[in-house]
């Protein structure tokens, strides 16, 4: 073992105007058409996708240096505003592949919900505005939801060996609750009619996977 692990200090700039990390080490864009299947109202999704399929739904900039357990990844997520039917725009959501890894999210801009769900299906909707900080404990699924009229941007940081499991969300047909608009123009939670709870055996396997 060396004292430095070969990693170098890195100074960068979180641009408050463009909401980019400049410079960054990596990143990606998620296009609206790639989000097929995540919204409860499939008909509304396909209607929107015909017009807006090639628009960017969200983007991520990262400062990522290794996948070592002792390292950290920091990044920015910028999620566009909008709705699919009554459901607000959101990210796919994930559990960490190593599910015992936590994460923090700090709101840079906009108005959003960090929607958290335990493996057993308990939901916590953490409402965020600039300055809000949310701690996502180990073993909680998480997704960002934009309930505002401008972009919802968060700065996040998590252990570099955590990885992301998106399949767990697909298998459950989403999260147990949807974030939808209410009659007053605000947001509320509504039961997801397609939700499939995880069995005790499935939960045992997700927990055991962290030991590998
Ligand atoms: Zn995460």
CSV table of C-alpha atoms and ligand atoms in Angstrom, one decimal:
chain,number,residue,atom,x,y,z
A,1,UNK,CA,0.0,0.0,0.0
A,2,UNK,CA,1.3,3.5,-0.9
A,3,UNK,CA,0.4,6.7,0.9
A,4,UNK,CA,-1.1,8.3,-2.2
A,5,UNK,CA,-2.8,5.5,-4.2
A,6,UNK,CA,-1.4,7.3,-7.2
A,7,UNK,CA,-4.3,9.8,-7.2
A,8,UNK,CA,-3.6,13.5,-7.6
A,9,UNK,CA,-5.3,16.6,-6.1
A,10,UNK,CA,-7.9,18.2,-8.4
A,11,UNK,CA,-9.2,21.7,-8.4
A,12,UNK,CA,-12.3,22.5,-10.4
A,13,UNK,CA,-15.2,25.0,-10.6
A,14,UNK,CA,-18.9,24.5,-10.1
A,15,UNK,CA,-20.3,27.1,-12.5
A,16,UNK,CA,-23.4,28.6,-10.9
A,17,UNK,CA,-24.6,30.0,-14.3
A,18,UNK,CA,-24.2,26.9,-16.5
A,19,UNK,CA,-24.5,24.4,-13.7
A,20,UNK,CA,-21.5,22.5,-15.0
A,21,UNK,CA,-18.3,21.2,-13.4
A,22,UNK,CA,-15.5,22.9,-15.3
A,23,UNK,CA,-13.4,21.0,-16.0
A,24,UNK,CA,-14.9,17.6,-15.3
A,25,UNK,CA,-13.5,14.1,-15.9
A,26,UNK,CA,-16.7,12.5,-17.4
A,27,UNK,CA,-20.4,12.8,-17.8
A,28,UNK,CA,-23.4,11.9,-19.8
A,29,UNK,CA,-26.7,13.1,-21.2
A,30,UNK,CA,-30.0,11.2,-20.9
A,31,UNK,CA,-32.4,11.8,-23.7
A,32,UNK,CA,-36.1,11.8,-23.2
A,33,UNK,CA,-36.6,8.9,-25.5
A,34,UNK,CA,-34.3,6.7,-23.3
A,35,UNK,CA,-36.7,7.0,-20.4
A,36,UNK,CA,-39.4,4.7,-21.9
A,37,UNK,CA,-41.0,2.6,-19.2
A,38,UNK,CA,-40.2,4.8,-16.1
A,39,UNK,CA,-43.5,6.8,-16.2
A,40,UNK,CA,-46.8,5.3,-15.1
A,41,UNK,CA,-48.7,6.9,-18.0
A,42,UNK,CA,-47.1,5.1,-21.1
A,43,UNK,CA,-49.5,6.7,-23.5
A,44,UNK,CA,-48.6,10.2,-22.4
A,45,UNK,CA,-44.9,9.3,-22.5
A,46,UNK,CA,-45.1,8.1,-26.1
A,47,UNK,CA,-47.1,11.1,-27.2
A,48,UNK,CA,-44.4,13.4,-25.7
A,49,UNK,CA,-41.6,11.3,-27.1
A,50,UNK,CA,-42.8,11.8,-30.7
A,51,UNK,CA,-42.0,15.5,-30.3
A,52,UNK,CA,-39.4,15.7,-27.6
A,53,UNK,CA,-37.7,12.3,-27.9
A,54,UNK,CA,-34.4,13.9,-28.9
A,55,UNK,CA,-34.4,16.5,-26.1
A,56,UNK,CA,-32.0,16.1,-23.1
A,57,UNK,CA,-34.1,15.1,-20.1
A,58,UNK,CA,-31.1,15.3,-17.7
A,59,UNK,CA,-27.3,15.5,-17.7
A,60,UNK,CA,-24.6,14.6,-15.3
A,61,UNK,CA,-21.0,16.1,-15.0
A,62,UNK,CA,-18.6,14.2,-12.8
A,63,UNK,CA,-15.3,14.5,-11.1
A,64,UNK,CA,-14.4,10.8,-11.0
A,65,UNK,CA,-10.9,9.5,-10.5
A,66,UNK,CA,-11.1,5.8,-9.7
A,67,UNK,CA,-13.5,3.1,-8.6
A,68,UNK,CA,-11.6,2.4,-5.4
A,69,UNK,CA,-13.7,1.8,-2.2
A,70,UNK,CA,-11.6,4.5,-0.4
A,71,UNK,CA,-12.3,7.1,-3.1
A,72,UNK,CA,-15.2,9.6,-3.7
A,73,UNK,CA,-17.1,10.6,-6.9
A,74,UNK,CA,-18.6,14.1,-7.0
A,75,UNK,CA,-21.0,15.2,-9.7
A,76,UNK,CA,-23.8,17.5,-10.7
A,77,UNK,CA,-27.2,16.3,-12.0
A,78,UNK,CA,-29.3,18.8,-14.0
A,79,UNK,CA,-32.9,17.7,-14.6
A,80,UNK,CA,-35.2,19.6,-16.9
A,81,UNK,CA,-38.8,20.6,-15.8
A,82,UNK,CA,-41.9,19.1,-17.2
A,83,UNK,CA,-44.6,16.4,-16.7
A,84,UNK,CA,-45.6,13.1,-18.3
A,85,UNK,CA,-49.4,13.1,-17.7
A,86,UNK,CA,-49.6,14.2,-14.1
A,87,UNK,CA,-46.2,12.9,-13.1
A,88,UNK,CA,-43.2,15.3,-12.9
A,89,UNK,CA,-40.0,14.7,-14.8
A,90,UNK,CA,-37.6,12.5,-13.0
A,91,UNK,CA,-34.4,10.4,-13.2
A,92,UNK,CA,-34.5,6.6,-13.6
A,93,UNK,CA,-33.5,6.1,-10.0
A,94,UNK,CA,-31.3,3.4,-8.6
A,95,UNK,CA,-30.0,1.4,-5.6
A,96,UNK,CA,-26.2,1.3,-5.3
A,97,UNK,CA,-24.8,-1.9,-6.7
A,98,UNK,CA,-23.0,-2.1,-3.4
A,99,UNK,CA,-26.2,-1.3,-1.5
A,100,UNK,CA,-24.5,-0.4,1.8
A,101,UNK,CA,-23.0,2.7,0.2
A,102,UNK,CA,-24.5,6.1,1.2
A,103,UNK,CA,-24.7,9.4,-0.8
A,104,UNK,CA,-25.3,13.1,-0.2
A,105,UNK,CA,-27.2,15.6,-2.4
A,106,UNK,CA,-26.9,19.3,-2.2
A,107,UNK,CA,-29.4,21.5,-4.1
A,108,UNK,CA,-27.8,24.1,-6.3
A,109,UNK,CA,-30.8,25.4,-8.2
A,110,UNK,CA,-34.5,24.8,-8.7
A,111,UNK,CA,-37.2,23.0,-6.7
A,112,UNK,CA,-37.3,19.2,-6.5
A,113,UNK,CA,-37.9,16.1,-4.6
A,114,UNK,CA,-35.3,13.5,-3.8
A,115,UNK,CA,-37.5,10.5,-3.6
A,116,UNK,CA,-36.1,7.8,-1.3
A,117,UNK,CA,-37.4,4.2,-0.9
A,118,UNK,CA,-36.2,1.5,1.4
A,119,UNK,CA,-35.9,-2.1,0.2
A,120,UNK,CA,-39.1,-2.8,2.2
A,121,UNK,CA,-41.0,0.0,0.3
A,122,UNK,CA,-41.0,2.8,2.8
A,123,UNK,CA,-41.1,6.2,1.0
A,124,UNK,CA,-39.5,9.5,2.0
A,125,UNK,CA,-40.0,12.5,-0.2
A,126,UNK,CA,-37.2,15.1,0.6
A,127,UNK,CA,-38.2,18.5,-0.7
A,128,UNK,CA,-35.2,20.4,-1.9
A,129,UNK,CA,-34.5,24.1,-2.7
A,130,UNK,CA,-31.1,25.8,-3.1
A,131,UNK,CA,-29.1,25.1,0.0
A,132,UNK,CA,-31.0,21.9,1.0
A,133,UNK,CA,-28.8,18.9,1.8
A,134,UNK,CA,-30.1,15.3,1.9
A,135,UNK,CA,-28.3,12.3,3.2
A,136,UNK,CA,-29.2,9.1,1.5
A,137,UNK,CA,-28.5,6.2,3.9
A,138,UNK,CA,-27.2,2.8,2.8
A,139,UNK,CA,-29.8,0.5,1.3
A,140,UNK,CA,-32.2,3.2,0.1
A,141,UNK,CA,-33.2,3.6,-3.6
A,142,UNK,CA,-33.2,7.2,-4.8
A,143,UNK,CA,-34.3,9.3,-7.7
A,144,UNK,CA,-34.6,13.1,-8.4
A,145,UNK,CA,-37.9,14.6,-9.4
A,146,UNK,CA,-38.3,18.2,-10.7
A,147,UNK,CA,-41.5,19.8,-9.3
A,148,UNK,CA,-40.5,23.3,-10.3
A,149,UNK,CA,-40.6,25.3,-13.5
A,150,UNK,CA,-36.9,25.6,-14.0
A,151,UNK,CA,-34.0,23.1,-14.0
A,152,UNK,CA,-33.5,21.2,-10.7
A,153,UNK,CA,-29.7,20.9,-10.1
A,154,UNK,CA,-28.0,18.9,-7.3
A,155,UNK,CA,-24.4,18.3,-6.4
A,156,UNK,CA,-23.8,14.7,-5.2
A,157,UNK,CA,-21.0,12.7,-3.7
A,158,UNK,CA,-20.7,9.0,-3.0
A,159,UNK,CA,-18.2,6.2,-2.6
A,160,UNK,CA,-16.4,5.5,-5.8
A,161,UNK,CA,-17.0,1.7,-5.7
A,162,UNK,CA,-20.8,2.0,-5.1
A,163,UNK,CA,-22.0,1.5,-8.7
A,164,UNK,CA,-25.7,1.8,-9.8
A,165,UNK,CA,-28.4,-0.8,-10.1
A,166,UNK,CA,-31.2,0.5,-12.3
A,167,UNK,CA,-32.7,-2.9,-12.9
A,168,UNK,CA,-34.2,-3.0,-9.3
A,169,UNK,CA,-36.4,-0.1,-10.2
A,170,UNK,CA,-37.5,-1.6,-13.5
A,171,UNK,CA,-38.4,-4.9,-11.8
A,172,UNK,CA,-40.5,-3.2,-9.2
A,173,UNK,CA,-42.2,-1.1,-12.0
A,174,UNK,CA,-40.9,2.1,-10.4
A,175,UNK,CA,-41.1,3.4,-6.8
A,176,UNK,CA,-44.1,2.7,-4.6
A,177,UNK,CA,-45.3,6.3,-4.8
A,178,UNK,CA,-45.4,8.7,-7.8
A,179,UNK,CA,-44.8,12.4,-7.5
A,180,UNK,CA,-47.7,14.1,-9.3
A,181,UNK,CA,-49.2,17.5,-9.6
A,182,UNK,CA,-52.1,18.5,-7.3
A,183,UNK,CA,-55.1,20.8,-7.9
A,184,UNK,CA,-53.2,23.8,-6.6
A,185,UNK,CA,-50.3,23.5,-9.0
A,186,UNK,CA,-48.1,22.0,-6.4
A,187,UNK,CA,-47.0,18.4,-5.9
A,188,UNK,CA,-48.3,15.4,-4.0
A,189,UNK,CA,-47.6,11.7,-3.7
A,190,UNK,CA,-49.9,9.1,-5.2
A,191,UNK,CA,-49.8,5.3,-5.1
A,192,UNK,CA,-48.0,3.7,-8.1
A,193,UNK,CA,-50.7,1.3,-9.6
A,194,UNK,CA,-48.0,-0.8,-11.2
A,195,UNK,CA,-45.8,-1.2,-8.2
A,196,UNK,CA,-44.5,-4.7,-7.4
A,197,UNK,CA,-43.1,-5.0,-3.8
A,198,UNK,CA,-39.9,-6.9,-3.3
A,199,UNK,CA,-40.1,-10.3,-1.5
A,200,UNK,CA,-38.2,-11.0,1.7
A,201,UNK,CA,-35.9,-13.3,-0.3
A,202,UNK,CA,-35.2,-10.6,-2.9
A,203,UNK,CA,-34.3,-8.2,-0.1
A,204,UNK,CA,-32.0,-10.8,1.4
A,205,UNK,CA,-30.1,-11.1,-1.9
A,206,UNK,CA,-29.7,-7.3,-2.3
A,207,UNK,CA,-28.3,-7.1,1.2
A,208,UNK,CA,-26.0,-10.1,0.7
A,209,UNK,CA,-24.6,-8.6,-2.5
A,210,UNK,CA,-22.8,-5.9,-0.6
A,211,UNK,CA,-20.6,-8.5,1.0
A,212,UNK,CA,-19.1,-9.7,-2.3
B,1,LIG,ZN1,-26.8,7.0,-6.0
